[in-house]
PDB file of C-alpha atoms in Angstrom:
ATOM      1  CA  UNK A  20      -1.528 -35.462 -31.719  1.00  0.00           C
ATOM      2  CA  UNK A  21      -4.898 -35.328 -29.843  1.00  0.00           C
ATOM      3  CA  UNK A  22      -4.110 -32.434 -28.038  1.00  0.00           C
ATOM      4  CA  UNK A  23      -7.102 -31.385 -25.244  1.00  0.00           C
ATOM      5  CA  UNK A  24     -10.424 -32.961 -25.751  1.00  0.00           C
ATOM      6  CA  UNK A  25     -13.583 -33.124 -23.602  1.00  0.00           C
ATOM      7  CA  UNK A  26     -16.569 -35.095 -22.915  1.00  0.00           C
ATOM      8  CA  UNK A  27     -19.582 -35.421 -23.381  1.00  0.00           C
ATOM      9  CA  UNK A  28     -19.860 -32.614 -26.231  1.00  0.00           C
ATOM     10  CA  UNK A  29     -23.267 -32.166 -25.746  1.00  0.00           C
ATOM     11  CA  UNK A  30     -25.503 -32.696 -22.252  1.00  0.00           C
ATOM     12  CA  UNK A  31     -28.688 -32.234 -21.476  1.00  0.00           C
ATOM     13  CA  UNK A  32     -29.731 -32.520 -17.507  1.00  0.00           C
ATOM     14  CA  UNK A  33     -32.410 -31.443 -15.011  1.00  0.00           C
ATOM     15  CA  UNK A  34     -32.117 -29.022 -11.975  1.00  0.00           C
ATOM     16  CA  UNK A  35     -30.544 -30.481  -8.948  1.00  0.00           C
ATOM     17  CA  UNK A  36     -28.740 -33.783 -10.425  1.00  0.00           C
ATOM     18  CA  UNK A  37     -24.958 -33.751 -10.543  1.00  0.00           C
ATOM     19  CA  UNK A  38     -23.029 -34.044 -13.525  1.00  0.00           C
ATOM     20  CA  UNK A  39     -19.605 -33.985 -14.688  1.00  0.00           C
ATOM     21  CA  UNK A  40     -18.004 -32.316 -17.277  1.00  0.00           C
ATOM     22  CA  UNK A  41     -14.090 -34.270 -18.217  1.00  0.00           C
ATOM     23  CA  UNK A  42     -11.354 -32.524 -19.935  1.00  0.00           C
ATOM     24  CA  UNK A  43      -8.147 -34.681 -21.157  1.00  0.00           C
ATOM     25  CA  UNK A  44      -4.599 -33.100 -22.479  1.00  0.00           C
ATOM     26  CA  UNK A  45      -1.684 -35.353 -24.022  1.00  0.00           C
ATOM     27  CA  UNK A  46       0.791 -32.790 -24.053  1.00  0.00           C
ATOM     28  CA  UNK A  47       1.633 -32.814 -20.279  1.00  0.00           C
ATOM     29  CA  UNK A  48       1.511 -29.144 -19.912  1.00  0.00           C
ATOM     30  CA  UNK A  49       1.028 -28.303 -15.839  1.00  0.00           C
ATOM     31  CA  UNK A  50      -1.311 -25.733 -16.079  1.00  0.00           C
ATOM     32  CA  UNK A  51      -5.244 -26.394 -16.739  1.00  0.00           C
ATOM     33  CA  UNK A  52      -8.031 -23.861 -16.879  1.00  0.00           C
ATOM     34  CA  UNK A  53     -11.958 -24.316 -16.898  1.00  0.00           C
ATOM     35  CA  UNK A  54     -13.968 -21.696 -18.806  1.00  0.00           C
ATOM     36  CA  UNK A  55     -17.817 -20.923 -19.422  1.00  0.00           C
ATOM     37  CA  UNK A  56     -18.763 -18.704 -22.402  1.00  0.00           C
ATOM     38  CA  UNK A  57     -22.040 -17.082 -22.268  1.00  0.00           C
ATOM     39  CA  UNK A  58     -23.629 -14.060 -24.106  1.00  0.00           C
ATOM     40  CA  UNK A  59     -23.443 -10.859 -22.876  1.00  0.00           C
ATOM     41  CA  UNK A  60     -20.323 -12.392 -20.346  1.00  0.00           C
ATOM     42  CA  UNK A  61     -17.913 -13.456 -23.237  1.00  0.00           C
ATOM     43  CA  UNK A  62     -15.153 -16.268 -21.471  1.00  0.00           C
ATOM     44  CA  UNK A  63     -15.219 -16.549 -17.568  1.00  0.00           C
ATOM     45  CA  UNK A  64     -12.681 -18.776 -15.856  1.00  0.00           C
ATOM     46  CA  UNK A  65     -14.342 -20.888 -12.748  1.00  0.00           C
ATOM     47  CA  UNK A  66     -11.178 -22.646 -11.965  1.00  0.00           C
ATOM     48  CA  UNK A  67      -7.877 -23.655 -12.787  1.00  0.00           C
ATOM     49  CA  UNK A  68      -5.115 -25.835 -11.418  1.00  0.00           C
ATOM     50  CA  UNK A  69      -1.511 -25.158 -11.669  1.00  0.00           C
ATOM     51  CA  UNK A  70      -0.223 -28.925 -11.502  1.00  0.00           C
ATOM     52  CA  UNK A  71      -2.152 -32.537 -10.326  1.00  0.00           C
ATOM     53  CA  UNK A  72      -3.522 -31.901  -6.627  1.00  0.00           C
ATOM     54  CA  UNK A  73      -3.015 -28.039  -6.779  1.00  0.00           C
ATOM     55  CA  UNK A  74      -6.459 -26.256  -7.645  1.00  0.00           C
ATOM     56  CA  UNK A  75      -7.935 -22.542  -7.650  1.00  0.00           C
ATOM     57  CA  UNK A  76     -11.384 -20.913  -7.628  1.00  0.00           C
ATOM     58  CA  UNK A  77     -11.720 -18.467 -10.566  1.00  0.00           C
ATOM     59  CA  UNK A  78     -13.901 -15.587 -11.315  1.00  0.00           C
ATOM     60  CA  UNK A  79     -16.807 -17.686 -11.033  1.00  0.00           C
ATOM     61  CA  UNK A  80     -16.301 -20.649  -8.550  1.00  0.00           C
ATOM     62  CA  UNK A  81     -20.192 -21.151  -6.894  1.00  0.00           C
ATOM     63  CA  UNK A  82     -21.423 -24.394  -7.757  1.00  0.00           C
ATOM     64  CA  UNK A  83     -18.591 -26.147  -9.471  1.00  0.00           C
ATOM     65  CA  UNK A  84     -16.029 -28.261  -7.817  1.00  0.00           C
ATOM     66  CA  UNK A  85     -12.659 -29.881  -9.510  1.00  0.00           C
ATOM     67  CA  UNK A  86      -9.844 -32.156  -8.797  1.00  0.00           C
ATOM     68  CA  UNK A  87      -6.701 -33.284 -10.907  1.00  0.00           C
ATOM     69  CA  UNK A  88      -5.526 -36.319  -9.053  1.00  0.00           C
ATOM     70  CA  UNK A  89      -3.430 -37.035 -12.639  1.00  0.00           C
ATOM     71  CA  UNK A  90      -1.452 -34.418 -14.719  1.00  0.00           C
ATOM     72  CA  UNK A  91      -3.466 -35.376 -17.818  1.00  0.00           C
ATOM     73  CA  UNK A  92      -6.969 -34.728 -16.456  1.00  0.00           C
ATOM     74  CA  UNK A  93      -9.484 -31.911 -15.381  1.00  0.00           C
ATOM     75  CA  UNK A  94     -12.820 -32.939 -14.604  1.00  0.00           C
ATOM     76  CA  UNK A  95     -15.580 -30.466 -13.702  1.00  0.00           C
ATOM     77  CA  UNK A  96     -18.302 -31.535 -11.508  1.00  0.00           C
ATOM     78  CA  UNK A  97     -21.705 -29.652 -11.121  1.00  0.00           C
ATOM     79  CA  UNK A  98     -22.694 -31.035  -7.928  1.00  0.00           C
ATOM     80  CA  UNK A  99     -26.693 -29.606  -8.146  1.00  0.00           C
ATOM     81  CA  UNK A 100     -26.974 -28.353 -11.457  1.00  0.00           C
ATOM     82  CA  UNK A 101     -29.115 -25.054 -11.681  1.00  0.00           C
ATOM     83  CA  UNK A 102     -30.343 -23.292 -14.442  1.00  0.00           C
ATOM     84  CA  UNK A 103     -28.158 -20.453 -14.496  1.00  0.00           C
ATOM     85  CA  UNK A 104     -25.455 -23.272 -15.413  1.00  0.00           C
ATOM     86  CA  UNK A 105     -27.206 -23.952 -18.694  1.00  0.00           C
ATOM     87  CA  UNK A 106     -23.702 -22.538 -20.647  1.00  0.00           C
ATOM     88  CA  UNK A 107     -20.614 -24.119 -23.025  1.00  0.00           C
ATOM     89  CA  UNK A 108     -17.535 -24.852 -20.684  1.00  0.00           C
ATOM     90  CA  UNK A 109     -14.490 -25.120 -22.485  1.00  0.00           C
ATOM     91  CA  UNK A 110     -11.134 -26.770 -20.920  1.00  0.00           C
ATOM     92  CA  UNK A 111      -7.726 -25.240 -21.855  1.00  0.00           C
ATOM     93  CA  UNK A 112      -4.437 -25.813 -20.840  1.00  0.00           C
ATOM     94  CA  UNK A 113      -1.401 -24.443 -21.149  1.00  0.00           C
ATOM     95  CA  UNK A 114       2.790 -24.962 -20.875  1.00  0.00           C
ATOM     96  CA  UNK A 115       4.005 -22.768 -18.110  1.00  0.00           C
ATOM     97  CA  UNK A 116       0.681 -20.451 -16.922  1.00  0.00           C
ATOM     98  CA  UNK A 117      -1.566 -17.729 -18.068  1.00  0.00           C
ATOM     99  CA  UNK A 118       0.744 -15.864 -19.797  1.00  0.00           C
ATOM    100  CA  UNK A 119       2.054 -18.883 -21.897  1.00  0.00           C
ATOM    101  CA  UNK A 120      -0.328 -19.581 -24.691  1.00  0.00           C
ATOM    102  CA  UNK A 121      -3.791 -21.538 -23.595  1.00  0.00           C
ATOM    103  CA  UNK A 122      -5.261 -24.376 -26.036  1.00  0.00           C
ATOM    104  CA  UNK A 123      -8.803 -24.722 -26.035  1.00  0.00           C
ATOM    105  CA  UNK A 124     -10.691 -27.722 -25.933  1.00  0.00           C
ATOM    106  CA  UNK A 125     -13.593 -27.944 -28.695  1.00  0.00           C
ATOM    107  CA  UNK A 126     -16.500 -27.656 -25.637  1.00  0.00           C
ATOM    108  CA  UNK A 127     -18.811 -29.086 -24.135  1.00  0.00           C
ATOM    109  CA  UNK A 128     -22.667 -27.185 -24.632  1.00  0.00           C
ATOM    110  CA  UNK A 129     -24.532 -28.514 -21.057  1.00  0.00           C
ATOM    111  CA  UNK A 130     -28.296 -27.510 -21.373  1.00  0.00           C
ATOM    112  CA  UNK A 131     -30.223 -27.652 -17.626  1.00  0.00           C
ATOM    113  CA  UNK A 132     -33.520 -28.030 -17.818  1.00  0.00           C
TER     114      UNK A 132
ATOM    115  CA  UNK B   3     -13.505  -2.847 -11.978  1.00  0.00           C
ATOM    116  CA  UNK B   4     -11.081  -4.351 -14.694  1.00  0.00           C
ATOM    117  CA  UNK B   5     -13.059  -4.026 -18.096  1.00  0.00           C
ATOM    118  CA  UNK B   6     -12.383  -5.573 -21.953  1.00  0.00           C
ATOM    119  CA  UNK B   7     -14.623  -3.816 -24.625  1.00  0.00           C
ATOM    120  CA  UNK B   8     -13.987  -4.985 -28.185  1.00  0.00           C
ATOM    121  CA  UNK B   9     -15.743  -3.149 -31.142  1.00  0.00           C
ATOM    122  CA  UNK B  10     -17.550  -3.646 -33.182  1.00  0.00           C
ATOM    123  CA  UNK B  11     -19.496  -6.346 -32.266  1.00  0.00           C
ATOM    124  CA  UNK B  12     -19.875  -7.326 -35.140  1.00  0.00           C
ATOM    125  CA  UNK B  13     -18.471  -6.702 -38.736  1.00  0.00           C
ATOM    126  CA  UNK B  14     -19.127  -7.394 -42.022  1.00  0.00           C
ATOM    127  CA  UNK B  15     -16.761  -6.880 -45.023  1.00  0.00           C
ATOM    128  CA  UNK B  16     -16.498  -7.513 -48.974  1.00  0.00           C
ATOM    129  CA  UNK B  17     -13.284  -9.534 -49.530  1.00  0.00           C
ATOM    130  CA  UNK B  18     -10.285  -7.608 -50.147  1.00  0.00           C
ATOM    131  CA  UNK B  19     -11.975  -4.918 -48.030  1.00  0.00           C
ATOM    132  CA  UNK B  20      -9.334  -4.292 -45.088  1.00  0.00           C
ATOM    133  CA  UNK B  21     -10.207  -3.419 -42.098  1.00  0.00           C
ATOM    134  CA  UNK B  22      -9.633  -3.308 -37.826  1.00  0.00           C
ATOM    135  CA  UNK B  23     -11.141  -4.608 -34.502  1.00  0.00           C
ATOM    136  CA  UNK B  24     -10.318  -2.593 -31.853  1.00  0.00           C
ATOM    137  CA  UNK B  25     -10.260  -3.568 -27.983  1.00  0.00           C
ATOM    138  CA  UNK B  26      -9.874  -1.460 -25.421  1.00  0.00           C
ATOM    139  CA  UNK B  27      -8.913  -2.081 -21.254  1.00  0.00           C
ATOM    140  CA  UNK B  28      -9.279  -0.577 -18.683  1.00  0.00           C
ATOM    141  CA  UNK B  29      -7.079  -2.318 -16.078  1.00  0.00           C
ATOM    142  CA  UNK B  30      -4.866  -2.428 -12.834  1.00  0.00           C
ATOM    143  CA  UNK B  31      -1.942  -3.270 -14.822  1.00  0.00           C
ATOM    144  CA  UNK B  32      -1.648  -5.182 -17.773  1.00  0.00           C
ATOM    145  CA  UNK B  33       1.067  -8.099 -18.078  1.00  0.00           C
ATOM    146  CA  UNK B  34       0.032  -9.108 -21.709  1.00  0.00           C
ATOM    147  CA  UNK B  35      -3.278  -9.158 -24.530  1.00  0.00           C
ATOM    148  CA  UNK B  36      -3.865 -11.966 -26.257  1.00  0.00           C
ATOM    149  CA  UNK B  37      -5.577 -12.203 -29.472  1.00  0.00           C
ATOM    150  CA  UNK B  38      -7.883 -15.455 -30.218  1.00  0.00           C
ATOM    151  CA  UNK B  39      -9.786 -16.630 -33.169  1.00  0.00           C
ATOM    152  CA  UNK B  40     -13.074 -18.829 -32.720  1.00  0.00           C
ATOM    153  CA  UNK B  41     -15.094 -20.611 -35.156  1.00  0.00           C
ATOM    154  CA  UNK B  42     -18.741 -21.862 -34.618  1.00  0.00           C
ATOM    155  CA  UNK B  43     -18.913 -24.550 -32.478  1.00  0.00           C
ATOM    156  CA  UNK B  44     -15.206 -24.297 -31.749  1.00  0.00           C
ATOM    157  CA  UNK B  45     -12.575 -23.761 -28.877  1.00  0.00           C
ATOM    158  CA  UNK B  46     -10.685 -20.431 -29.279  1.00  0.00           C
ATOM    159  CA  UNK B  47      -7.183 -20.951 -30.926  1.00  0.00           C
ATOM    160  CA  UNK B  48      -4.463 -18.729 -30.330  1.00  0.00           C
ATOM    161  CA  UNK B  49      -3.150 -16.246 -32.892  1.00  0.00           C
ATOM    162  CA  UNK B  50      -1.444 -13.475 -31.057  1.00  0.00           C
ATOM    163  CA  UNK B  51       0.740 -11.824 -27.416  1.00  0.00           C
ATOM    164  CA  UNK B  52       1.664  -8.303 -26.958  1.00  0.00           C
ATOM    165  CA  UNK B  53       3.260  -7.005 -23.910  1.00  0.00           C
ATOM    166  CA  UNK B  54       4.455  -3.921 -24.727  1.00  0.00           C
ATOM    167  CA  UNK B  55       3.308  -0.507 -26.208  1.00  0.00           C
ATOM    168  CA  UNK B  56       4.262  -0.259 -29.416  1.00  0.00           C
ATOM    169  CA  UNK B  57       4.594  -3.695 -29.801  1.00  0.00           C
ATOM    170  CA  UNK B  58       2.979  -5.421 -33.303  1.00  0.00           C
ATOM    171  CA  UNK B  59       3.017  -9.199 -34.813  1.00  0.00           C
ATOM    172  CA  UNK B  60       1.799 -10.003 -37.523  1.00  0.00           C
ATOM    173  CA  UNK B  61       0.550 -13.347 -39.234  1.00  0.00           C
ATOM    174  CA  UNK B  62      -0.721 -13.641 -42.980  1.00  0.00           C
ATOM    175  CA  UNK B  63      -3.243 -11.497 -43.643  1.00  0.00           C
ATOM    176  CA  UNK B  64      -3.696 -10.058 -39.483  1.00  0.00           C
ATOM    177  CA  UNK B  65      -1.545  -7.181 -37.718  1.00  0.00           C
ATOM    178  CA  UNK B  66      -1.735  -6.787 -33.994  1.00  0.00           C
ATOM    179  CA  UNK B  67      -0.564  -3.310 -32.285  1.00  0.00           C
ATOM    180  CA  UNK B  68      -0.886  -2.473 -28.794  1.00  0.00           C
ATOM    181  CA  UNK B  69      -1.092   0.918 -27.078  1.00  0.00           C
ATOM    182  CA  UNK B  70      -1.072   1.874 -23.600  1.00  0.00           C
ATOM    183  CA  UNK B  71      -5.354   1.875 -23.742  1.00  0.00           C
ATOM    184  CA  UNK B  72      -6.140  -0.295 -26.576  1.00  0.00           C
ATOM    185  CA  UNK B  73      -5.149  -2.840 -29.121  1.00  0.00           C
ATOM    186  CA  UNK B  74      -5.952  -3.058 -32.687  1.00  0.00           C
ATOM    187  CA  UNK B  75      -6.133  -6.614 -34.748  1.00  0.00           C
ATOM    188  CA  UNK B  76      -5.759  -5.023 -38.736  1.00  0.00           C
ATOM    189  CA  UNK B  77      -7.013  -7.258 -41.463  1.00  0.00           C
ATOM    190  CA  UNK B  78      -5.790  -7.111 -44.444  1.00  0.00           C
ATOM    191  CA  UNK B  79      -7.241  -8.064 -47.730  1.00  0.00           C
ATOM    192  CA  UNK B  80      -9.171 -10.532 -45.869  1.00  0.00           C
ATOM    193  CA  UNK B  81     -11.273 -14.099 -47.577  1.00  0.00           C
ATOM    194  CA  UNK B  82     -14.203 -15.604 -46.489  1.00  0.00           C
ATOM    195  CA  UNK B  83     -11.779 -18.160 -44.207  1.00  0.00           C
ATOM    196  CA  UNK B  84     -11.316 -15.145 -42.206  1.00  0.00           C
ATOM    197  CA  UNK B  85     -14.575 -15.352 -40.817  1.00  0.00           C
ATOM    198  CA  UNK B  86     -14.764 -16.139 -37.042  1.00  0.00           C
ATOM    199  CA  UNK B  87     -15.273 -13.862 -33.608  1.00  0.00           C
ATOM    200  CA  UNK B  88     -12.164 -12.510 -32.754  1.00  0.00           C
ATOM    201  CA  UNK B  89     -11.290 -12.131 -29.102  1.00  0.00           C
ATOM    202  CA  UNK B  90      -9.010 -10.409 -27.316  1.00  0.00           C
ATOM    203  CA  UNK B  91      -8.121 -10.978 -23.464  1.00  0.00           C
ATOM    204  CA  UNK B  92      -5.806  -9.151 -20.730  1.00  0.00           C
ATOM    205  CA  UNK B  93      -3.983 -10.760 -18.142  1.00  0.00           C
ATOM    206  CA  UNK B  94      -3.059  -8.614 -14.991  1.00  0.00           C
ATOM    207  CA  UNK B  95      -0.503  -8.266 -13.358  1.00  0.00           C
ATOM    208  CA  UNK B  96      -2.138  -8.653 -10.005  1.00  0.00           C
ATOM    209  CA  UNK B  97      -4.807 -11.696 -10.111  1.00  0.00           C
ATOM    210  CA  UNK B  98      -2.201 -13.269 -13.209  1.00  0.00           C
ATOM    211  CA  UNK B  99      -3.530 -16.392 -13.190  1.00  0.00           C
ATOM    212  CA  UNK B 100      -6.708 -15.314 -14.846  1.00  0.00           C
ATOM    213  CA  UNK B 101      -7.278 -13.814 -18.320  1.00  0.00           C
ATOM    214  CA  UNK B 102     -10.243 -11.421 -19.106  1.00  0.00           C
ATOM    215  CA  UNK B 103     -11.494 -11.944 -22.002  1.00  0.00           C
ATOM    216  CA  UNK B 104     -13.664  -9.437 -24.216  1.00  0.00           C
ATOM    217  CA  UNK B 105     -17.228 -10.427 -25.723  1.00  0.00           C
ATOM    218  CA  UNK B 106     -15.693 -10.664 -29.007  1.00  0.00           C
ATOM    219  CA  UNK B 107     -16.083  -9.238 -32.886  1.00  0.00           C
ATOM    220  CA  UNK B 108     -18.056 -11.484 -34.896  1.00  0.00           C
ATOM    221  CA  UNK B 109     -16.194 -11.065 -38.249  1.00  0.00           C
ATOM    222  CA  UNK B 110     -18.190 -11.939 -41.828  1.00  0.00           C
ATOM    223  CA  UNK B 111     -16.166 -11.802 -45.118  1.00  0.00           C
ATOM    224  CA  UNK B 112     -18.775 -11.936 -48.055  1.00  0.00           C
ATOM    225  CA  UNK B 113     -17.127 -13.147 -51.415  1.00  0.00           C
TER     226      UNK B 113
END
């Protein structure tokens, strides 16, 4: 039972180049949320999607982008990283929404330099 | 402005030595609280929903209540396991599809 997992774990990038963050879920649950954590900020959603081609911005959208062209996947795309991105995102998803219970992935810690 | 302020920020108890976490909201309207535990390094896991005043659950050694203003997560008797940040998060009734979440209370059970 692998549950959500995400990839890399760790990244280290420079200002400006693109990279993308993926997020993976077995379970077939519809719902899938993207998070940052940061100190001071605690857990801030950027986006979420509430089934494969049907997406949302968040609280904190600027500078992110997603898709889910397949129920099982999430990815998260920093199109011109910044510094202000340096964070860990974590991917959750969940059965039937926000108020149904949200799994976590384990994280991914993205460093931009 | 919705706002989630847990306290303390950070805790540190003998084993055995019970204790609470408080977090209080101020919000539009609240549709449910969740309770989360998170180790280093880790994704949050899930330990608890409330969506009522009054309402409590309890698992092993943790109690969750819920009041119109604030929710308490009791420990009880707690072990060094029991270590983690503990965070609490609203959803609202308007905006639902998003959960604020609280900065946390970083818990440390000394043996």
């Amino acid at each position: 039972d692998a549950g959500i997992t995400q990839s890399p774990r760790y990244k280290i990038t420079e200002t400006g180049r693109q990279v993308t963050l993926m997020c993976h879920q077995t379970w077939s649950h519809s719902y899938m949320f993207w998070y940052r954590q940061d100190l001071g900020h605690g857990l801030r959603l950027i986006y979420y999607s509430a089934a494969a081609d049907i997406t949302d911005k968040g609280e904190v959208p600027d500078g992110y982008v997603v898709s889910r062209s397949k129920t099982e996947n999430f990815p998260l795309t920093l199109e011109s990283a910044t510094r202000s991105q340096t964070s860990v995102y974590f991917c959750a998803d969940s059965l039937a929404g926000p108020s149904d219970t949200q799994y976590f992935g384990p994280g991914t810690r993205l460093t931009v330099l | 402005e919705d706002q989630v302020t847990q306290s303390p920020e950070a805790l540190r108890l003998q084993e055995g030595e019970s204790s609470s976490l408080n977090c209080s909201y101020t919000v539009s309207g609240l549709r449910g609280l969740f309770w989360y535990r998170q180790d280093p390094g880790k994704g949050p896991e899930f330990l608890f929903t409330l969506y009522s005043a009054g309402e409590e659950k309890e698992k092993e050694r943790l109690k969750a209540t819920l009041t119109k203003k604030e929710s308490f997560l009791h420990i009880t008797a707690p072990k060094p396991e029991d270590s983690a940040t503990y965070l609490c998060a609203v959803q609202l009734i308007q905006g639902a599809q998003k959960l604020v979440f609280g900065q946390g209370t970083r818990l440390t059970i000394n043996p």
